[in-house]
Tab-separated table of C-alpha atoms in Angstrom:
chain	number	residue	atom	x	y	z
A	1	MET	CA	69.479	-11.820	-25.811
A	2	LYS	CA	67.767	-8.578	-24.955
A	3	LEU	CA	66.293	-6.173	-27.484
A	4	SER	CA	68.973	-3.708	-26.371
A	5	ASP	CA	71.624	-6.232	-27.559
A	6	VAL	CA	69.848	-6.419	-30.923
A	7	LYS	CA	69.978	-2.634	-31.062
A	8	ASP	CA	73.736	-2.677	-30.400
A	9	ILE	CA	74.507	-5.516	-32.852
A	10	LEU	CA	72.627	-3.712	-35.616
A	11	ASP	CA	73.665	-0.219	-34.614
A	12	ALA	CA	69.940	0.468	-34.766
A	13	GLU	CA	67.824	3.468	-33.958
A	14	VAL	CA	64.792	2.887	-31.706
A	15	ILE	CA	61.740	4.543	-33.223
A	16	VAL	CA	59.069	3.081	-30.951
A	17	GLY	CA	59.493	1.148	-27.692
A	18	GLU	CA	62.505	2.660	-25.908
A	19	GLU	CA	60.875	1.333	-22.716
A	20	ASN	CA	60.850	-2.276	-24.016
A	21	LEU	CA	64.573	-2.717	-24.615
A	22	ASP	CA	65.003	-5.253	-21.822
A	23	MET	CA	62.617	-7.657	-23.604
A	24	GLU	CA	64.142	-11.119	-24.270
A	25	VAL	CA	64.287	-12.339	-27.889
A	26	LYS	CA	65.574	-15.643	-29.260
A	27	THR	CA	64.139	-16.073	-32.745
A	28	ALA	CA	63.604	-14.083	-35.934
A	29	PHE	CA	61.803	-14.153	-39.259
A	30	GLY	CA	62.744	-12.087	-42.299
A	31	ALA	CA	60.407	-11.272	-45.198
A	32	ASP	CA	59.041	-8.523	-47.400
A	33	LEU	CA	55.764	-10.342	-48.036
A	34	MET	CA	53.300	-10.114	-45.184
A	35	SER	CA	51.462	-13.283	-46.233
A	36	ASP	CA	54.712	-15.200	-45.752
A	37	VAL	CA	55.018	-13.679	-42.308
A	38	LEU	CA	51.432	-14.722	-41.550
A	39	ALA	CA	52.076	-18.223	-42.872
A	40	PHE	CA	55.318	-18.960	-41.051
A	41	ALA	CA	56.383	-16.475	-38.368
A	42	LYS	CA	55.929	-17.439	-34.731
A	43	SER	CA	54.876	-15.299	-31.791
A	44	GLY	CA	57.667	-13.715	-29.808
A	45	SER	CA	59.990	-13.498	-32.844
A	46	LEU	CA	61.699	-10.463	-34.288
A	47	LEU	CA	60.324	-9.448	-37.691
A	48	LEU	CA	62.974	-8.210	-40.131
A	49	THR	CA	61.479	-6.422	-43.136
A	50	GLY	CA	61.957	-3.717	-45.727
A	51	LEU	CA	58.265	-2.757	-45.720
A	52	THR	CA	57.214	0.223	-43.609
A	53	ASN	CA	53.459	0.600	-44.096
A	54	THR	CA	50.794	0.133	-41.418
A	55	GLN	CA	50.138	-3.434	-42.578
A	56	VAL	CA	53.499	-4.432	-41.121
A	57	ILE	CA	52.241	-3.326	-37.702
A	58	ARG	CA	48.874	-5.040	-38.213
A	59	THR	CA	50.648	-8.243	-39.211
A	60	ALA	CA	52.972	-8.035	-36.212
A	61	ASN	CA	50.009	-7.465	-33.919
A	62	VAL	CA	48.061	-10.403	-35.318
A	63	LEU	CA	51.030	-12.712	-34.705
A	64	ASP	CA	52.250	-11.236	-31.391
A	65	ILE	CA	55.623	-10.401	-32.932
A	66	ALA	CA	58.081	-9.152	-30.280
A	67	ALA	CA	59.560	-6.279	-32.281
A	68	ILE	CA	59.982	-5.033	-35.850
A	69	ILE	CA	63.422	-4.372	-37.314
A	70	LEU	CA	63.285	-2.183	-40.414
A	71	VAL	CA	66.264	-2.749	-42.678
A	72	ARG	CA	68.084	-0.534	-45.192
A	73	ALA	CA	67.616	2.571	-43.013
A	74	LYS	CA	63.904	2.634	-43.794
A	75	GLN	CA	61.881	5.212	-41.880
A	76	PRO	CA	58.249	4.399	-41.113
A	77	SER	CA	55.457	6.867	-41.880
A	78	SER	CA	53.821	8.806	-39.060
A	79	GLU	CA	50.723	6.563	-39.398
A	80	THR	CA	52.909	3.492	-38.932
A	81	ILE	CA	54.580	4.990	-35.856
A	82	ALA	CA	51.240	5.992	-34.327
A	83	LEU	CA	49.785	2.513	-34.842
A	84	ALA	CA	52.905	0.844	-33.396
A	85	ARG	CA	52.616	3.045	-30.292
A	86	GLU	CA	48.916	2.242	-29.963
A	87	LEU	CA	49.498	-1.510	-30.287
A	88	LYS	CA	52.730	-1.353	-28.227
A	89	ILE	CA	55.002	-2.910	-30.851
A	90	PRO	CA	58.632	-1.729	-30.779
A	91	ILE	CA	60.183	-0.570	-34.072
A	92	LEU	CA	63.921	-0.354	-34.634
A	93	THR	CA	65.589	0.723	-37.852
A	94	THR	CA	69.040	-0.335	-39.019
A	95	LYS	CA	71.111	0.817	-41.956
A	96	TYR	CA	72.065	-2.766	-42.825
A	97	ILE	CA	70.401	-4.686	-45.649
A	98	LEU	CA	68.239	-7.685	-44.725
A	99	PHE	CA	71.035	-10.157	-45.597
A	100	GLU	CA	73.539	-8.406	-43.351
A	101	THR	CA	70.970	-7.897	-40.574
A	102	ALA	CA	70.067	-11.598	-40.574
A	103	GLY	CA	73.752	-12.565	-40.746
A	104	ARG	CA	74.789	-10.393	-37.805
A	105	LEU	CA	71.951	-11.617	-35.586
A	106	TYR	CA	72.470	-15.251	-36.637
A	107	ALA	CA	76.177	-15.014	-35.836
A	108	LYS	CA	75.270	-13.821	-32.318
A	109	GLY	CA	72.901	-16.708	-31.663
A	110	ILE	CA	69.456	-15.603	-32.827
A	111	VAL	CA	67.860	-18.529	-34.677
A	112	GLY	CA	65.116	-18.751	-37.283
A	113	CYS	CA	61.652	-19.142	-35.789
A	114	LEU	CA	61.056	-22.273	-37.853
A	115	PRO	CA	63.755	-24.670	-39.050
A	116	LYS	CA	62.436	-25.511	-42.482
A	117	VAL	CA	59.421	-25.266	-44.790
A	118	GLU	CA	58.588	-28.739	-46.067
A	119	ASN	CA	57.963	-29.041	-49.753
A	120	THR	CA	54.593	-30.713	-49.471
A	121	SER	CA	52.215	-28.292	-51.109
A	122	GLY	CA	54.308	-27.493	-54.185
A	123	ARG	CA	54.661	-23.907	-53.065
A	124	THR	CA	55.100	-21.389	-55.833
B	1	MET	CA	83.409	-18.817	-52.235
B	2	LYS	CA	81.717	-20.210	-55.329
B	3	ILE	CA	78.039	-21.007	-55.891
B	4	GLU	CA	78.867	-24.722	-55.906
B	5	ASP	CA	80.308	-24.369	-52.377
B	6	LEU	CA	76.986	-22.930	-51.222
B	7	VAL	CA	75.097	-25.694	-53.030
B	8	GLN	CA	77.122	-28.282	-51.162
B	9	ALA	CA	77.172	-26.599	-47.747
B	10	LEU	CA	73.438	-25.832	-47.751
B	11	GLN	CA	72.258	-28.825	-49.779
B	12	LEU	CA	70.556	-26.620	-52.326
B	13	GLU	CA	68.528	-28.194	-55.090
B	14	VAL	CA	69.868	-26.853	-58.400
B	15	LYS	CA	66.961	-26.136	-60.747
B	16	CYS	CA	68.897	-24.728	-63.677
B	17	GLY	CA	72.207	-23.169	-64.682
B	18	LYS	CA	74.334	-26.159	-63.622
B	19	ASP	CA	77.114	-24.966	-65.961
B	20	TYR	CA	77.578	-21.683	-64.098
B	21	LEU	CA	78.030	-22.893	-60.527
B	22	ASN	CA	81.728	-22.033	-60.521
B	23	ARG	CA	80.823	-18.341	-60.323
B	24	GLU	CA	82.281	-16.412	-57.414
B	25	VAL	CA	79.783	-15.123	-54.809
B	26	THR	CA	80.830	-11.691	-53.547
B	27	GLY	CA	77.953	-11.108	-51.145
B	28	GLY	CA	74.294	-11.757	-50.489
B	29	TYR	CA	71.049	-9.869	-50.929
B	30	THR	CA	67.804	-10.974	-49.305
B	31	GLY	CA	64.532	-9.480	-50.447
B	32	ASP	CA	61.192	-9.980	-52.158
B	33	LEU	CA	60.666	-6.502	-53.588
B	34	LEU	CA	62.044	-6.408	-57.105
B	35	SER	CA	62.533	-2.654	-57.242
B	36	ASP	CA	64.533	-2.825	-54.024
B	37	VAL	CA	66.813	-5.516	-55.431
B	38	MET	CA	67.196	-3.503	-58.629
B	39	GLY	CA	68.220	-0.510	-56.580
B	40	ASN	CA	70.521	-2.083	-54.028
B	41	ALA	CA	71.932	-5.499	-54.972
B	42	ARG	CA	75.452	-5.562	-56.418
B	43	GLU	CA	77.224	-7.568	-59.079
B	44	GLY	CA	78.208	-11.062	-57.947
B	45	TYR	CA	75.706	-11.193	-55.074
B	46	ILE	CA	73.623	-14.276	-54.481
B	47	TRP	CA	69.942	-13.264	-54.300
B	48	ILE	CA	67.732	-14.908	-51.673
B	49	THR	CA	64.009	-14.528	-52.360
B	50	ARG	CA	60.614	-16.219	-52.344
B	51	GLN	CA	59.517	-14.620	-55.620
B	52	VAL	CA	59.210	-17.193	-58.383
B	53	HIS	CA	57.952	-15.394	-61.493
B	54	GLN	CA	60.179	-14.783	-64.482
B	55	ASN	CA	60.826	-11.116	-63.634
B	56	ILE	CA	63.387	-12.272	-61.064
B	57	VAL	CA	65.564	-13.521	-63.937
B	58	ALA	CA	65.453	-10.133	-65.641
B	59	VAL	CA	66.520	-8.449	-62.396
B	60	ALA	CA	69.323	-10.951	-61.767
B	61	SER	CA	70.554	-10.625	-65.335
B	62	LEU	CA	70.474	-6.806	-65.365
B	63	LYS	CA	72.280	-6.567	-62.040
B	64	GLU	CA	74.704	-9.369	-62.980
B	65	LEU	CA	73.912	-11.298	-59.813
B	66	ALA	CA	75.698	-14.626	-59.268
B	67	GLY	CA	72.471	-16.598	-58.942
B	68	ILE	CA	69.096	-16.911	-57.221
B	69	ILE	CA	68.181	-19.033	-54.197
B	70	LEU	CA	64.462	-19.587	-53.738
B	71	ILE	CA	63.554	-20.075	-50.079
B	72	ASN	CA	60.687	-21.741	-48.147
B	73	SER	CA	60.704	-24.581	-50.714
B	74	CYS	CA	59.191	-22.187	-53.278
B	75	GLN	CA	59.215	-23.750	-56.741
B	76	PRO	CA	60.125	-21.606	-59.774
B	77	ALA	CA	57.494	-21.122	-62.476
B	78	PRO	CA	58.331	-23.091	-65.673
B	79	ASP	CA	58.943	-19.928	-67.739
B	80	THR	CA	61.260	-18.661	-64.992
B	81	LEU	CA	63.499	-21.694	-65.507
B	82	GLU	CA	63.437	-21.354	-69.299
B	83	LYS	CA	64.418	-17.728	-69.068
B	84	ALA	CA	67.060	-18.367	-66.400
B	85	GLU	CA	68.694	-21.048	-68.537
B	86	ALA	CA	68.747	-18.644	-71.491
B	87	GLU	CA	70.178	-15.821	-69.369
B	88	LYS	CA	72.724	-18.146	-67.704
B	89	ILE	CA	71.396	-17.503	-64.191
B	90	PRO	CA	71.607	-20.466	-61.787
B	91	VAL	CA	68.393	-21.006	-59.786
B	92	MET	CA	68.500	-23.080	-56.620
B	93	VAL	CA	65.818	-24.074	-54.084
B	94	SER	CA	66.092	-24.439	-50.301
B	95	GLY	CA	63.573	-25.345	-47.642
B	96	LEU	CA	65.085	-22.833	-45.248
B	97	PRO	CA	63.378	-19.501	-44.539
B	98	ALA	CA	65.128	-16.225	-45.399
B	99	PHE	CA	66.558	-15.546	-41.948
B	100	GLU	CA	68.147	-18.946	-41.493
B	101	ILE	CA	69.671	-19.217	-44.967
B	102	SER	CA	70.904	-15.609	-44.935
B	103	GLY	CA	72.541	-16.252	-41.577
B	104	GLN	CA	74.247	-19.405	-42.793
B	105	ILE	CA	75.505	-17.858	-46.045
B	106	TYR	CA	76.681	-14.760	-44.171
B	107	ASN	CA	78.697	-16.997	-41.846
B	108	LEU	CA	80.182	-18.961	-44.760
B	109	LEU	CA	81.140	-15.775	-46.611
B	110	THR	CA	82.609	-14.221	-43.445
B	111	LEU	CA	84.660	-17.358	-42.697
B	112	ALA	CA	85.856	-17.485	-46.307
B	113	GLY	CA	86.976	-13.882	-45.896
C	1	MET	CA	18.050	-27.631	-11.402
C	2	ARG	CA	21.027	-25.686	-10.114
C	3	LYS	CA	22.972	-28.960	-9.860
C	4	GLU	CA	22.063	-29.968	-13.419
C	5	LEU	CA	23.162	-26.613	-14.728
C	6	SER	CA	26.403	-26.841	-12.827
C	7	ASP	CA	27.087	-30.351	-14.230
C	8	ALA	CA	26.330	-29.209	-17.757
C	9	CYS	CA	28.570	-26.193	-17.303
C	10	GLN	CA	31.390	-28.365	-16.090
C	11	LYS	CA	31.002	-30.658	-19.071
C	12	LEU	CA	31.182	-27.704	-21.458
C	13	LYS	CA	33.908	-26.059	-19.368
C	14	ILE	CA	31.805	-22.935	-18.837
C	15	PRO	CA	32.365	-21.204	-15.507
C	16	VAL	CA	29.484	-22.181	-13.237
C	17	GLY	CA	26.916	-19.466	-12.676
C	18	GLU	CA	28.128	-17.451	-15.637
C	19	PRO	CA	26.889	-19.457	-18.585
C	20	ASN	CA	27.139	-16.530	-20.993
C	21	GLN	CA	30.625	-15.390	-20.109
C	22	ASN	CA	32.249	-17.136	-23.032
C	23	LEU	CA	29.715	-16.013	-25.601
C	24	TYR	CA	30.031	-13.199	-28.064
C	25	ASN	CA	27.957	-12.311	-31.054
C	26	GLY	CA	28.697	-9.209	-33.074
C	27	SER	CA	29.172	-7.752	-36.531
C	28	PHE	CA	31.682	-5.432	-38.190
C	29	THR	CA	31.803	-3.810	-41.590
C	30	ILE	CA	34.779	-3.485	-43.931
C	31	GLU	CA	34.944	-0.844	-46.628
C	32	GLY	CA	36.455	-2.051	-49.901
C	33	GLY	CA	39.384	-0.103	-51.331
C	34	ASN	CA	40.226	1.570	-48.045
C	35	PHE	CA	43.763	0.281	-47.572
C	36	ASN	CA	44.439	2.516	-44.565
C	37	CYS	CA	41.774	0.737	-42.559
C	38	ALA	CA	42.732	-2.806	-43.513
C	39	GLY	CA	43.351	-4.702	-40.292
C	40	ILE	CA	41.137	-2.723	-37.934
C	41	VAL	CA	38.452	-5.417	-37.781
C	42	SER	CA	40.919	-8.235	-37.105
C	43	THR	CA	42.606	-6.151	-34.406
C	44	SER	CA	39.170	-5.737	-32.758
C	45	ILE	CA	38.436	-9.442	-33.090
C	46	LYS	CA	41.773	-10.232	-31.481
C	47	SER	CA	41.123	-8.026	-28.474
C	48	ILE	CA	37.562	-9.353	-28.046
C	49	LEU	CA	38.825	-12.949	-28.043
C	50	GLN	CA	41.610	-12.067	-25.612
C	51	LYS	CA	39.079	-10.530	-23.236
C	52	LEU	CA	36.982	-13.691	-23.475
C	53	GLY	CA	39.993	-15.665	-22.234
C	54	ILE	CA	40.522	-17.674	-25.429
C	55	PRO	CA	44.065	-19.208	-25.409
C	56	GLY	CA	46.724	-17.091	-27.150
C	57	ASP	CA	47.549	-19.479	-29.987
C	58	LEU	CA	43.855	-19.770	-30.910
C	59	VAL	CA	43.405	-15.990	-30.735
C	60	ARG	CA	46.310	-15.715	-33.183
C	61	LYS	CA	44.723	-18.232	-35.567
C	62	ALA	CA	41.441	-16.310	-35.517
C	63	ALA	CA	43.263	-12.996	-35.974
C	64	ILE	CA	45.282	-14.336	-38.930
C	65	VAL	CA	42.268	-15.722	-40.795
C	66	SER	CA	40.216	-12.590	-40.251
C	67	TYR	CA	43.144	-10.371	-41.249
C	68	GLU	CA	43.789	-12.199	-44.537
C	69	ALA	CA	40.050	-12.110	-45.255
C	70	GLU	CA	40.018	-8.393	-44.495
C	71	ILE	CA	42.915	-7.793	-46.885
C	72	ASN	CA	40.956	-9.664	-49.575
C	73	VAL	CA	37.864	-7.505	-49.024
C	74	VAL	CA	39.846	-4.259	-49.107
C	75	SER	CA	41.689	-5.443	-52.216
C	76	TYR	CA	38.783	-6.743	-54.285
C	77	ALA	CA	35.296	-6.112	-52.878
C	78	LYS	CA	32.982	-3.096	-52.437
C	79	LYS	CA	32.263	-3.851	-48.827
C	80	ALA	CA	31.714	-6.707	-46.438
C	81	VAL	CA	30.070	-7.717	-43.211
C	82	VAL	CA	32.053	-9.762	-40.723
C	83	ASN	CA	30.115	-11.802	-38.183
C	84	LEU	CA	31.949	-13.022	-35.120
C	85	MET	CA	30.237	-15.613	-32.992
C	86	VAL	CA	31.969	-17.219	-30.048
C	87	VAL	CA	30.285	-20.228	-28.497
C	88	PRO	CA	31.682	-22.798	-26.071
C	89	GLY	CA	33.992	-24.954	-28.180
C	90	SER	CA	34.494	-22.685	-31.170
C	91	VAL	CA	35.108	-19.264	-32.645
C	92	ASN	CA	33.061	-18.715	-35.807
C	93	ILE	CA	33.989	-15.987	-38.273
C	94	GLU	CA	31.934	-15.255	-41.358
C	95	VAL	CA	32.936	-12.741	-44.031
C	96	ILE	CA	30.213	-11.883	-46.529
C	97	ASP	CA	31.284	-9.447	-49.210
C	98	GLU	CA	29.636	-7.560	-52.044
C	99	GLY	CA	32.066	-7.786	-54.896
C	100	PRO	CA	33.004	-9.355	-58.215
C	101	GLY	CA	33.048	-12.905	-56.829
C	102	ILE	CA	35.634	-15.560	-57.666
C	103	PRO	CA	35.176	-17.210	-61.092
C	104	ASN	CA	37.182	-20.337	-60.279
C	105	ILE	CA	37.473	-21.156	-56.589
C	106	GLU	CA	39.703	-24.177	-57.169
C	107	LEU	CA	42.194	-21.987	-59.011
C	108	ALA	CA	41.944	-19.209	-56.419
C	109	MET	CA	42.740	-21.706	-53.660
C	110	GLN	CA	46.001	-22.677	-55.358
C	111	GLU	CA	48.982	-21.188	-53.614
C	112	GLY	CA	50.697	-18.602	-55.784
C	113	TRP	CA	47.635	-17.811	-57.922
C	114	SER	CA	46.836	-14.125	-57.710
C	115	THR	CA	45.077	-11.319	-59.539
C	116	ALA	CA	46.566	-8.638	-57.290
C	117	ASP	CA	47.656	-5.300	-58.692
C	118	GLN	CA	50.810	-3.367	-57.850
C	119	ARG	CA	49.158	-1.455	-54.993
C	120	ILE	CA	48.290	-4.673	-53.165
C	121	ARG	CA	51.750	-6.123	-53.768
C	122	GLU	CA	53.407	-3.010	-52.359
C	123	MET	CA	51.573	-3.629	-49.089
C	124	GLY	CA	53.216	-7.051	-48.910
C	125	PHE	CA	50.188	-9.004	-50.061
C	126	GLY	CA	49.009	-10.380	-53.400
C	127	ALA	CA	51.424	-13.304	-53.574
C	128	GLY	CA	48.539	-15.755	-53.851
C	129	MET	CA	48.704	-16.998	-50.283
C	130	GLY	CA	45.720	-15.385	-48.578
C	131	LEU	CA	43.092	-18.068	-49.047
C	132	CYS	CA	45.682	-20.799	-48.347
C	133	ASN	CA	46.665	-19.119	-45.102
C	134	ILE	CA	42.978	-18.837	-44.166
C	135	LYS	CA	42.369	-22.504	-44.914
C	136	ASN	CA	45.527	-23.664	-43.121
C	137	TYR	CA	44.811	-21.723	-39.931
C	138	SER	CA	41.104	-22.678	-39.768
C	139	ASP	CA	39.893	-25.947	-38.325
C	140	GLU	CA	36.969	-25.722	-40.713
C	141	PHE	CA	36.793	-23.545	-43.809
C	142	HIS	CA	33.946	-23.002	-46.272
C	143	ILE	CA	33.989	-20.779	-49.329
C	144	SER	CA	31.272	-20.000	-51.840
C	145	SER	CA	31.097	-17.305	-54.452
C	146	GLU	CA	28.732	-15.910	-57.037
C	147	ILE	CA	30.016	-13.907	-60.008
C	148	GLY	CA	28.930	-10.283	-59.830
C	149	LYS	CA	27.473	-10.699	-56.326
C	150	GLY	CA	30.190	-11.604	-53.898
C	151	THR	CA	32.049	-14.161	-51.851
C	152	HIS	CA	31.131	-15.824	-48.576
C	153	LEU	CA	33.808	-17.227	-46.283
C	154	LYS	CA	33.192	-19.163	-43.109
C	155	MET	CA	36.008	-20.047	-40.762
C	156	ILE	CA	35.756	-22.078	-37.570
C	157	ILE	CA	38.489	-22.270	-34.953
C	158	GLN	CA	37.923	-24.903	-32.300
C	159	THR	CA	38.493	-23.929	-28.685
C	160	PRO	CA	38.894	-26.082	-25.579
């Protein structure tokens, strides 16, 4: 689907990247811990998170994340917005909680960017 | 929808609290920031997180959550399980990431009405 | 001579006549404790590697390892020097910090082990995954540390 469809499904507000709404997205990753994002998220995915600091943008940039969806009506700081503009990473914000956001996108066909984390390393 | 229905549908590994799986799940909350869960999760919600330390049990108990599902194959710390058993909080583990499992549970809850 | 050079270049997959095009050698500094600047060095490294024509997935690996290392420096050390050296066949990133050092490297390498404070956790880090992520995304990873002096990381990403 297009980022504009994501916007409609989530009744989201576009904070950065109004010009990128025709971008195609298929997959998503949701997390509040950036190291989890770095460990598992794949390029081209949507990143769903409740964090709003500049490290979210840095993390998205490092991984070539397609767009950031802030949940729970979170508003990013002006530093975060400026960095997102500079690095050309769209930010949308939705009033839904992460569970609801993931559920609504999943129901419309967005899939997780990885199917499963194997329990090989005894992750804690 | 009860916790045991989720356990079966999603093949969750039950780590503790086997006696409380008949609890009703009224909704879901996904998040790794404890203060956020404290502020926003509601009674009867199933909590989906990758946090494993024993503070998650205190949060779940205070907010009267139905149970905790640890994602990404994260394993609970031993004292987390001890505390969860004492506080009667079921703890389950799944290999799915947050997005996927939230989506599946959301669908199940929506279908169940 | 020209022919030999051209053969050698072809073998190493360096564009003929421009033997230095794929090479980069530079240094950056990271200031400890400055959370607002965390990520600037890895963003620079990413754009340098992109300009050198390194494939996207390898650029991402290099950016991830340098970013996690940068977060570690900002979180724990006084300052650090990052050396980036790109040679045909590999991207080499070295992070040499002045800081408290790591008392038990084996323990620090265990996923989930962390000494992070609340400030680091609020940024979305400090879950004890940084060094694991660095190791997992590097083709070669070396770590050494001296208490009271600092920690030295070396990451190598192989390139075609």
